[in-house]
Coordinates of C-alpha atoms and ligand atoms in Angstrom, one line a residue:
M1156 CA -19.6 16.5 -7.4
L1157 CA -23.0 16.0 -9.0
V1158 CA -23.1 12.8 -11.0
D1159 CA -26.0 11.7 -13.1
I1160 CA -26.6 8.0 -13.3
I1161 CA -28.9 7.1 -16.2
A1162 CA -31.1 4.0 -16.2
G1163 CA -34.1 3.2 -18.4
T1164 CA -34.6 -0.5 -18.8
R1165 CA -34.6 -3.7 -16.7
P1166 CA -31.0 -4.7 -17.4
N1167 CA -29.9 -1.1 -16.6
F1168 CA -31.4 -1.4 -13.1
V1169 CA -29.4 -4.5 -12.4
K1170 CA -26.2 -2.8 -13.6
I1171 CA -26.6 0.4 -11.6
A1172 CA -27.5 -1.3 -8.3
S1173 CA -23.9 -2.2 -7.7
I1174 CA -22.6 1.3 -8.6
L1175 CA -25.1 3.0 -6.4
H1176 CA -24.3 0.7 -3.5
A1177 CA -20.6 1.3 -4.0
I1178 CA -21.1 5.1 -3.9
E1179 CA -23.3 4.8 -0.8
A1180 CA -20.5 2.8 0.9
D1181 CA -17.9 5.3 -0.2
N1182 CA -19.9 8.3 1.0
E1183 CA -19.9 6.9 4.5
A1184 CA -16.3 8.1 4.8
A1185 CA -16.6 11.4 3.0
K1186 CA -19.3 12.5 0.6
I1187 CA -17.6 13.2 -2.7
L1188 CA -20.0 12.0 -5.3
E1189 CA -23.6 13.2 -5.1
V1190 CA -25.8 11.0 -7.2
R1191 CA -28.8 12.2 -9.2
L1192 CA -30.6 9.1 -10.5
V1193 CA -32.4 9.7 -13.8
H1194 CA -34.9 7.1 -14.8
T1195 CA -35.9 7.7 -18.4
G1196 CA -39.1 5.7 -18.1
Q1197 CA -38.2 3.5 -21.1
H1198 CA -39.4 0.5 -19.1
Y1199 CA -42.3 1.5 -16.9
D1200 CA -44.3 -1.6 -15.9
E1201 CA -44.0 -2.5 -12.2
R1202 CA -42.7 -5.9 -13.2
M1203 CA -40.0 -4.4 -15.5
S1204 CA -39.0 -1.5 -13.3
G1205 CA -40.6 -1.0 -9.8
D1206 CA -40.0 -4.6 -8.6
F1207 CA -36.3 -4.2 -9.5
F1208 CA -35.9 -1.0 -7.5
E1209 CA -37.5 -2.7 -4.5
Q1210 CA -35.6 -6.0 -4.6
L1211 CA -32.3 -4.5 -5.5
R1212 CA -32.7 -1.7 -2.9
I1213 CA -32.2 1.0 -5.4
K1214 CA -33.1 4.5 -4.2
Q1215 CA -36.1 6.2 -5.9
P1216 CA -35.1 8.1 -9.0
N1217 CA -34.5 11.8 -8.5
I1218 CA -36.0 12.4 -11.9
N1219 CA -38.3 10.3 -14.1
L1220 CA -38.5 11.4 -17.7
G1221 CA -41.5 9.1 -18.2
V1222 CA -40.9 8.6 -21.9
G1223 CA -42.6 5.1 -22.2
S1224 CA -42.8 3.2 -25.5
G1225 CA -42.3 4.4 -29.0
S1226 CA -40.4 3.7 -32.2
Q1227 CA -36.6 3.8 -32.0
A1228 CA -36.4 7.4 -33.1
E1229 CA -39.5 8.5 -31.1
Q1230 CA -38.2 6.9 -27.9
T1231 CA -34.6 8.2 -28.4
G1232 CA -35.9 11.7 -29.3
K1233 CA -38.1 11.9 -26.2
I1234 CA -35.3 10.9 -23.9
M1235 CA -33.0 13.5 -25.4
I1236 CA -35.5 16.3 -25.1
G1237 CA -36.3 15.3 -21.5
Y1238 CA -32.7 15.0 -20.4
E1239 CA -31.7 18.2 -22.1
Q1240 CA -34.3 20.0 -20.0
V1241 CA -32.9 18.4 -16.9
L1242 CA -29.4 19.6 -17.7
L1243 CA -30.6 23.1 -18.7
N1244 CA -32.2 23.5 -15.3
D1245 CA -29.3 22.0 -13.3
P1246 CA -26.2 20.7 -15.2
S1247 CA -24.3 17.8 -13.6
E1248 CA -20.5 17.3 -13.7
L1249 CA -20.4 13.7 -14.9
C1250 CA -22.9 11.5 -16.7
I1251 CA -22.7 7.7 -16.2
V1252 CA -24.5 5.6 -18.7
V1253 CA -24.7 1.8 -18.7
G1254 CA -25.2 -0.9 -21.3
D1255 CA -26.5 -0.4 -24.8
V1256 CA -30.2 0.6 -24.7
N1257 CA -31.8 3.7 -26.3
S1258 CA -31.6 5.5 -22.9
T1259 CA -27.8 5.0 -22.9
M1260 CA -27.1 6.5 -26.3
A1261 CA -29.7 9.3 -26.0
C1262 CA -28.4 10.6 -22.6
A1263 CA -24.7 10.2 -23.7
I1264 CA -25.3 12.5 -26.7
V1265 CA -27.2 15.1 -24.7
A1266 CA -24.6 15.2 -21.9
K1267 CA -21.7 15.5 -24.3
K1268 CA -23.3 18.5 -26.1
F1269 CA -23.3 20.2 -22.7
N1270 CA -19.6 19.4 -22.4
I1271 CA -20.3 17.1 -19.5
P1272 CA -17.9 14.1 -19.5
V1273 CA -19.6 10.8 -20.2
A1274 CA -18.5 7.5 -18.5
H1275 CA -19.7 4.4 -20.3
I1276 CA -20.1 1.3 -18.1
E1277 CA -19.9 -1.9 -20.3
G1278 CA -18.1 0.1 -23.0
G1279 CA -16.5 -1.6 -26.0
I1280 CA -18.6 -4.7 -26.5
R1281 CA -19.5 -5.3 -30.2
S1282 CA -21.7 -7.9 -31.9
C1283 CA -20.6 -6.5 -35.3
D1284 CA -24.3 -6.9 -36.3
S1285 CA -25.6 -3.5 -37.1
S1286 CA -29.1 -4.8 -37.7
M1287 CA -29.5 -4.7 -33.9
P1288 CA -30.4 -1.3 -32.5
E1289 CA -28.2 -2.1 -29.5
E1290 CA -25.1 -2.3 -31.7
I1291 CA -25.8 1.2 -33.0
N1292 CA -26.3 2.4 -29.5
R1293 CA -23.0 0.9 -28.4
I1294 CA -21.0 2.4 -31.3
V1295 CA -22.5 5.9 -31.0
T1296 CA -22.1 5.9 -27.2
D1297 CA -18.5 4.8 -27.3
S1298 CA -17.7 7.3 -30.1
I1299 CA -18.3 10.2 -27.7
S1300 CA -17.6 8.7 -24.2
D1301 CA -14.7 10.0 -22.1
L1302 CA -14.2 7.0 -19.8
F1303 CA -14.8 3.4 -20.6
F1304 CA -15.4 0.8 -17.9
T1305 CA -15.0 -2.6 -19.6
T1306 CA -16.1 -6.2 -18.8
S1307 CA -13.5 -8.1 -20.9
E1308 CA -10.2 -8.0 -22.8
Y1309 CA -12.3 -8.3 -26.0
A1310 CA -14.0 -5.0 -25.2
N1311 CA -10.6 -3.4 -24.5
K1312 CA -9.3 -4.5 -27.9
N1313 CA -12.4 -3.3 -29.7
L1314 CA -12.0 0.2 -28.2
I1315 CA -8.2 0.3 -28.9
S1316 CA -8.9 -0.8 -32.5
E1317 CA -11.4 2.1 -32.8
G1318 CA -8.7 4.6 -31.7
V1319 CA -9.6 5.0 -28.0
S1320 CA -6.5 5.8 -26.0
T1321 CA -5.6 3.2 -23.4
D1322 CA -5.6 5.8 -20.5
K1323 CA -9.4 6.1 -20.9
I1324 CA -10.1 2.4 -20.7
F1325 CA -10.5 0.6 -17.4
F1326 CA -10.9 -3.1 -17.3
V1327 CA -13.0 -3.4 -14.1
G1328 CA -15.2 -6.4 -14.5
N1329 CA -19.0 -6.7 -14.6
T1330 CA -21.5 -4.7 -12.5
M1331 CA -24.3 -7.1 -13.4
I1332 CA -22.3 -9.9 -11.8
D1333 CA -21.8 -7.7 -8.7
T1334 CA -25.5 -7.6 -8.3
L1335 CA -25.8 -11.3 -8.9
L1336 CA -23.2 -12.2 -6.3
N1337 CA -24.6 -9.7 -3.8
N1338 CA -28.1 -11.3 -4.0
I1339 CA -27.2 -14.9 -4.3
G1340 CA -28.2 -15.6 -0.7
N1341 CA -31.6 -14.0 -1.1
L1342 CA -33.0 -15.8 -4.1
K1343 CA -36.7 -16.8 -4.0
R1344 CA -38.3 -19.9 -5.5
P1345 CA -41.0 -18.7 -7.9
E1346 CA -44.5 -19.9 -6.9
L1347 CA -45.2 -21.1 -10.4
L1348 CA -43.0 -24.2 -9.8
D1349 CA -45.4 -25.4 -7.1
Q1350 CA -48.4 -24.4 -9.1
H1351 CA -47.2 -26.7 -12.0
S1352 CA -45.6 -29.3 -9.7
I1353 CA -42.1 -28.8 -11.3
N1354 CA -39.0 -29.7 -9.3
R1355 CA -35.7 -27.9 -9.4
N1356 CA -33.4 -29.0 -12.2
K1357 CA -36.3 -30.5 -14.1
Y1358 CA -37.0 -27.7 -16.6
F1359 CA -35.5 -25.4 -19.1
T1360 CA -35.8 -21.6 -18.9
L1361 CA -36.5 -19.6 -22.0
T1362 CA -36.4 -15.9 -22.6
L1363 CA -36.9 -14.1 -25.9
H1364 CA -37.3 -10.4 -26.7
R1365 CA -35.1 -9.5 -29.7
P1366 CA -37.2 -7.8 -32.4
N1367 CA -36.0 -10.2 -35.1
N1368 CA -37.0 -13.2 -33.0
V1369 CA -40.3 -12.0 -31.7
D1370 CA -41.8 -9.2 -33.7
D1371 CA -43.0 -11.6 -36.5
H1372 CA -45.4 -14.2 -35.1
N1373 CA -44.3 -16.8 -37.6
N1374 CA -40.7 -16.6 -36.4
L1375 CA -41.8 -16.7 -32.8
N1376 CA -44.0 -19.7 -33.5
E1377 CA -41.1 -21.5 -35.3
I1378 CA -38.7 -20.9 -32.3
L1379 CA -41.2 -22.2 -29.8
Q1380 CA -42.0 -25.3 -31.9
I1381 CA -38.3 -26.2 -32.3
I1382 CA -37.5 -25.8 -28.6
C1383 CA -40.6 -27.4 -27.1
H1384 CA -40.7 -30.4 -29.5
C1385 CA -37.0 -31.3 -28.9
N1386 CA -37.9 -32.8 -25.5
I1387 CA -41.6 -32.9 -25.2
D1388 CA -41.6 -34.3 -21.6
V1389 CA -39.4 -31.5 -20.2
P1390 CA -41.2 -28.3 -19.2
V1391 CA -39.9 -25.1 -20.7
I1392 CA -40.6 -22.1 -18.4
F1393 CA -41.0 -18.9 -20.4
P1394 CA -41.2 -15.5 -18.5
V1395 CA -42.5 -13.4 -21.3
H1396 CA -41.2 -9.9 -22.0
P1397 CA -44.0 -7.3 -22.8
R1398 CA -42.7 -7.0 -26.4
T1399 CA -43.1 -10.8 -26.9
E1400 CA -46.4 -11.0 -25.0
K1401 CA -48.1 -8.8 -27.7
V1402 CA -47.0 -11.2 -30.4
L1403 CA -47.6 -14.4 -28.4
K1404 CA -51.3 -13.5 -28.3
K1405 CA -51.5 -14.0 -32.0
L1406 CA -50.3 -17.6 -31.9
H1407 CA -53.0 -20.2 -32.3
K1408 CA -51.2 -23.2 -30.8
I1409 CA -48.9 -23.1 -27.8
P1410 CA -46.8 -26.3 -27.2
S1411 CA -48.2 -28.2 -24.2
N1412 CA -44.9 -28.2 -22.3
L1413 CA -44.4 -24.5 -22.6
I1414 CA -45.2 -22.7 -19.3
I1415 CA -45.9 -19.1 -19.9
T1416 CA -45.5 -16.6 -17.1
A1417 CA -45.3 -12.8 -16.6
P1418 CA -41.8 -11.3 -16.3
L1419 CA -40.4 -12.4 -12.9
P1420 CA -38.8 -10.1 -10.3
Y1421 CA -35.0 -10.4 -10.2
L1422 CA -34.7 -12.7 -7.1
E1423 CA -37.3 -15.1 -8.6
F1424 CA -35.8 -15.0 -12.0
I1425 CA -32.2 -15.7 -10.9
W1426 CA -33.5 -18.6 -8.8
L1427 CA -35.2 -20.0 -11.9
V1428 CA -32.0 -19.7 -13.9
K1429 CA -29.8 -21.1 -11.2
N1430 CA -32.0 -24.2 -10.9
S1431 CA -32.6 -24.8 -14.6
I1432 CA -31.3 -27.8 -16.6
A1433 CA -30.2 -25.0 -19.0
V1434 CA -31.3 -21.7 -20.3
L1435 CA -32.3 -20.8 -23.9
T1436 CA -32.2 -17.1 -24.6
D1437 CA -31.6 -14.2 -27.0
S1438 CA -30.5 -11.9 -24.2
G1439 CA -26.9 -10.9 -23.7
G1440 CA -26.9 -10.2 -20.0
I1441 CA -28.4 -13.6 -19.2
T1442 CA -25.4 -15.3 -20.9
E1443 CA -23.2 -13.6 -18.3
E1444 CA -25.3 -14.7 -15.4
T1445 CA -25.5 -18.3 -16.6
T1446 CA -21.7 -18.3 -17.0
V1447 CA -21.2 -17.3 -13.4
L1448 CA -23.9 -19.7 -12.1
G1449 CA -22.4 -22.5 -14.1
V1450 CA -25.7 -23.2 -15.9
P1451 CA -25.5 -24.3 -19.6
C1452 CA -26.9 -21.6 -21.9
L1453 CA -27.9 -21.8 -25.6
T1454 CA -28.1 -18.4 -27.2
L1455 CA -30.7 -18.2 -30.0
R1456 CA -28.7 -15.7 -32.0
E1457 CA -26.0 -15.9 -34.7
T1458 CA -23.7 -13.4 -32.9
T1459 CA -22.7 -12.3 -29.4
E1460 CA -21.2 -9.1 -28.1
R1461 CA -20.0 -11.1 -25.2
P1462 CA -17.6 -13.8 -26.7
E1463 CA -16.1 -14.5 -23.3
T1464 CA -19.3 -16.2 -22.3
V1465 CA -18.6 -18.7 -25.1
D1466 CA -14.8 -19.0 -24.8
I1467 CA -14.7 -19.1 -21.1
G1468 CA -18.3 -19.6 -19.9
T1469 CA -21.2 -21.9 -20.4
N1470 CA -22.7 -20.3 -23.5
E1471 CA -23.1 -21.8 -27.0
L1472 CA -24.3 -19.9 -30.0
V1473 CA -27.0 -22.0 -31.7
G1474 CA -28.8 -19.4 -33.8
M1475 CA -32.1 -20.7 -35.1
D1476 CA -30.6 -24.0 -36.3
A1477 CA -33.2 -26.7 -35.3
D1478 CA -30.6 -29.5 -35.5
L1479 CA -28.1 -27.6 -33.5
I1480 CA -30.6 -26.7 -30.9
R1481 CA -31.9 -30.3 -30.6
F1482 CA -28.3 -31.7 -30.5
N1483 CA -27.3 -29.3 -27.7
M1484 CA -30.5 -29.8 -25.7
E1485 CA -30.0 -33.6 -25.8
K1486 CA -26.3 -33.2 -24.9
I1487 CA -27.3 -31.2 -21.9
L1488 CA -30.0 -33.6 -20.8
S1489 CA -27.5 -36.5 -20.9
G1490 CA -25.3 -34.5 -18.5
E1491 CA -22.7 -33.3 -21.0
G1492 CA -23.7 -29.6 -21.0
K1493 CA -20.9 -27.1 -21.3
R1494 CA -18.9 -26.4 -18.1
G1495 CA -17.0 -23.2 -18.0
S1496 CA -15.1 -21.0 -15.7
I1497 CA -15.6 -17.4 -14.6
P1498 CA -14.1 -14.6 -16.6
E1499 CA -11.4 -12.4 -15.1
R1500 CA -12.6 -9.7 -12.6
W1501 CA -16.2 -10.9 -12.5
D1502 CA -15.8 -11.1 -8.8
G1503 CA -18.4 -8.9 -7.3
K1504 CA -16.0 -5.9 -6.8
T1505 CA -16.5 -4.0 -10.0
G1506 CA -18.6 -1.2 -8.5
E1507 CA -15.9 -0.5 -5.9
R1508 CA -13.3 -0.4 -8.7
I1509 CA -15.3 2.0 -10.8
I1510 CA -15.8 4.4 -7.9
R1511 CA -12.2 4.4 -6.9
I1512 CA -11.2 5.2 -10.5
L1513 CA -13.9 7.9 -10.9
K1514 CA -12.7 9.6 -7.7
N1515 CA -9.0 9.6 -8.9
K1516 CA -9.7 10.5 -12.5
V1517 CA -12.6 12.9 -12.5
C1518 CA -12.2 14.6 -9.1
P1519 CA -8.7 13.9 -8.0
A1520 CA -8.5 17.2 -6.0
K1521 CA -11.7 16.4 -3.9
Ligands
UD1_1975 C1 -34.9 -2.9 -24.6 C2 -33.5 -2.6 -25.1 C3 -32.8 -4.0 -25.1 C4 -32.8 -4.6 -23.8 C5 -34.3 -4.8 -23.3 C6 -34.4 -5.4 -22.0 C7 -33.3 -0.8 -26.8 C8 -33.2 -0.6 -28.2 N1 -33.6 -2.1 -26.5 O1 -35.7 -3.6 -25.5 O2 -31.4 -3.7 -25.5 O3 -32.2 -5.9 -23.8 O4 -34.9 -3.5 -23.3 O5 -35.7 -5.7 -21.7 O6 -33.2 0.1 -26.0 N2 -43.0 -2.5 -22.8 C9 -44.0 -2.7 -21.8 N3 -43.7 -2.4 -20.5 C10 -42.5 -2.0 -20.2 C11 -41.5 -1.8 -21.1 C12 -41.8 -2.1 -22.4 O7 -45.1 -3.0 -22.1 O8 -42.2 -1.7 -19.0 C13 -43.3 -2.7 -24.2 C14 -43.3 -1.4 -25.0 O9 -44.6 -1.0 -25.1 C15 -42.7 -1.8 -26.3 C16 -42.0 -3.1 -26.1 O10 -42.3 -3.6 -24.8 O11 -43.7 -2.1 -27.3 C17 -40.5 -2.9 -26.2 O12 -40.0 -2.0 -25.3 P1 -38.7 -1.2 -25.6 O13 -38.2 -0.4 -24.5 O14 -38.9 -0.5 -26.9 O15 -37.6 -2.2 -26.0 P2 -37.2 -3.7 -25.4 O16 -37.7 -4.6 -26.5 O17 -37.7 -3.8 -24.0

């Protein structure tokens, strides 16, 4: 059975690694699923893409659509045109999409119009904030998917409340956490710590890439000032996303304790997170990783599509409230950071569960 697995962005690569490895392991007994890996090219820099393939031992894509950057519509449109051509030449029997990026939605729409079943990994999560392009991608993808592999009971409830029948929903856990747990013994200390004479557990890690936080240089400046001036003696290590890098260049004054670095490869980045006092971020995936690593996390957003990271994990939503950020950073520095536990089924076995279900559901006869 020919299965397309779609990936386009950095977090997609982390999520598909576990599925690909689970299929490879399963195929050792009998080859049932034949994978065609389709890279849309949404992320194309070595440091956003190539490094992840190498470190996570992901096979080279069978097809690269090479779409690159563009506006929301331009990028989505280019991915749709490219993937349609792939399916016209050689249709697959199942399309697996992950997460909530433009590549996810674009390929789900194209596959569905070819009557190819779509499986959505990380289905059902909702921020209920439709100003985020990712929320629109989630809603559209879930409205046409045939199988939903979910990370939490919240996601199950969202899908059920939108009318998805329960026999299509599979609460399997989190493939991003599979990848984390599979690589936890191979993490690499980033060189920049020695370059700046910084010891483990003596710094904060910061990541920012959401358009509403970074596209306006005044907003970005304000966020950096708040975070860095809270504890001026503590370094804040900031691996900068390309989107943010462009705007950062426009800032006149960078706080002295802010250490700017290029995006880090996965094994270095997770080392950095694991050994941080805490992480400040506007990413969703990182709130899952900090939860499993037991590292306090302050999310610089008003909403989250992953409420389990707040209810069960180490995450706190602090928005852009300077007082709240300061209060929480001080609390963490005094050793009273949030301690959580690990959400159900985030146990490193999600990829295996997904493959078992796919084999029973989609190709029971094979
Ligand atoms: C995308 C996803 C977001 C995800 C994030 C992870 C959508 C709508 N957004 O946001 O959900 O959390 O990826 O990183 O799909 N760029 C480079 N090099 C690259 C990739 C991007 O320079 O390898 C630049 C592009 O030129 C563009 C900017 O970064 O100007 C943003 O890239 P884009 O793919 O549009 O969205 P992200 O902000 O990365």
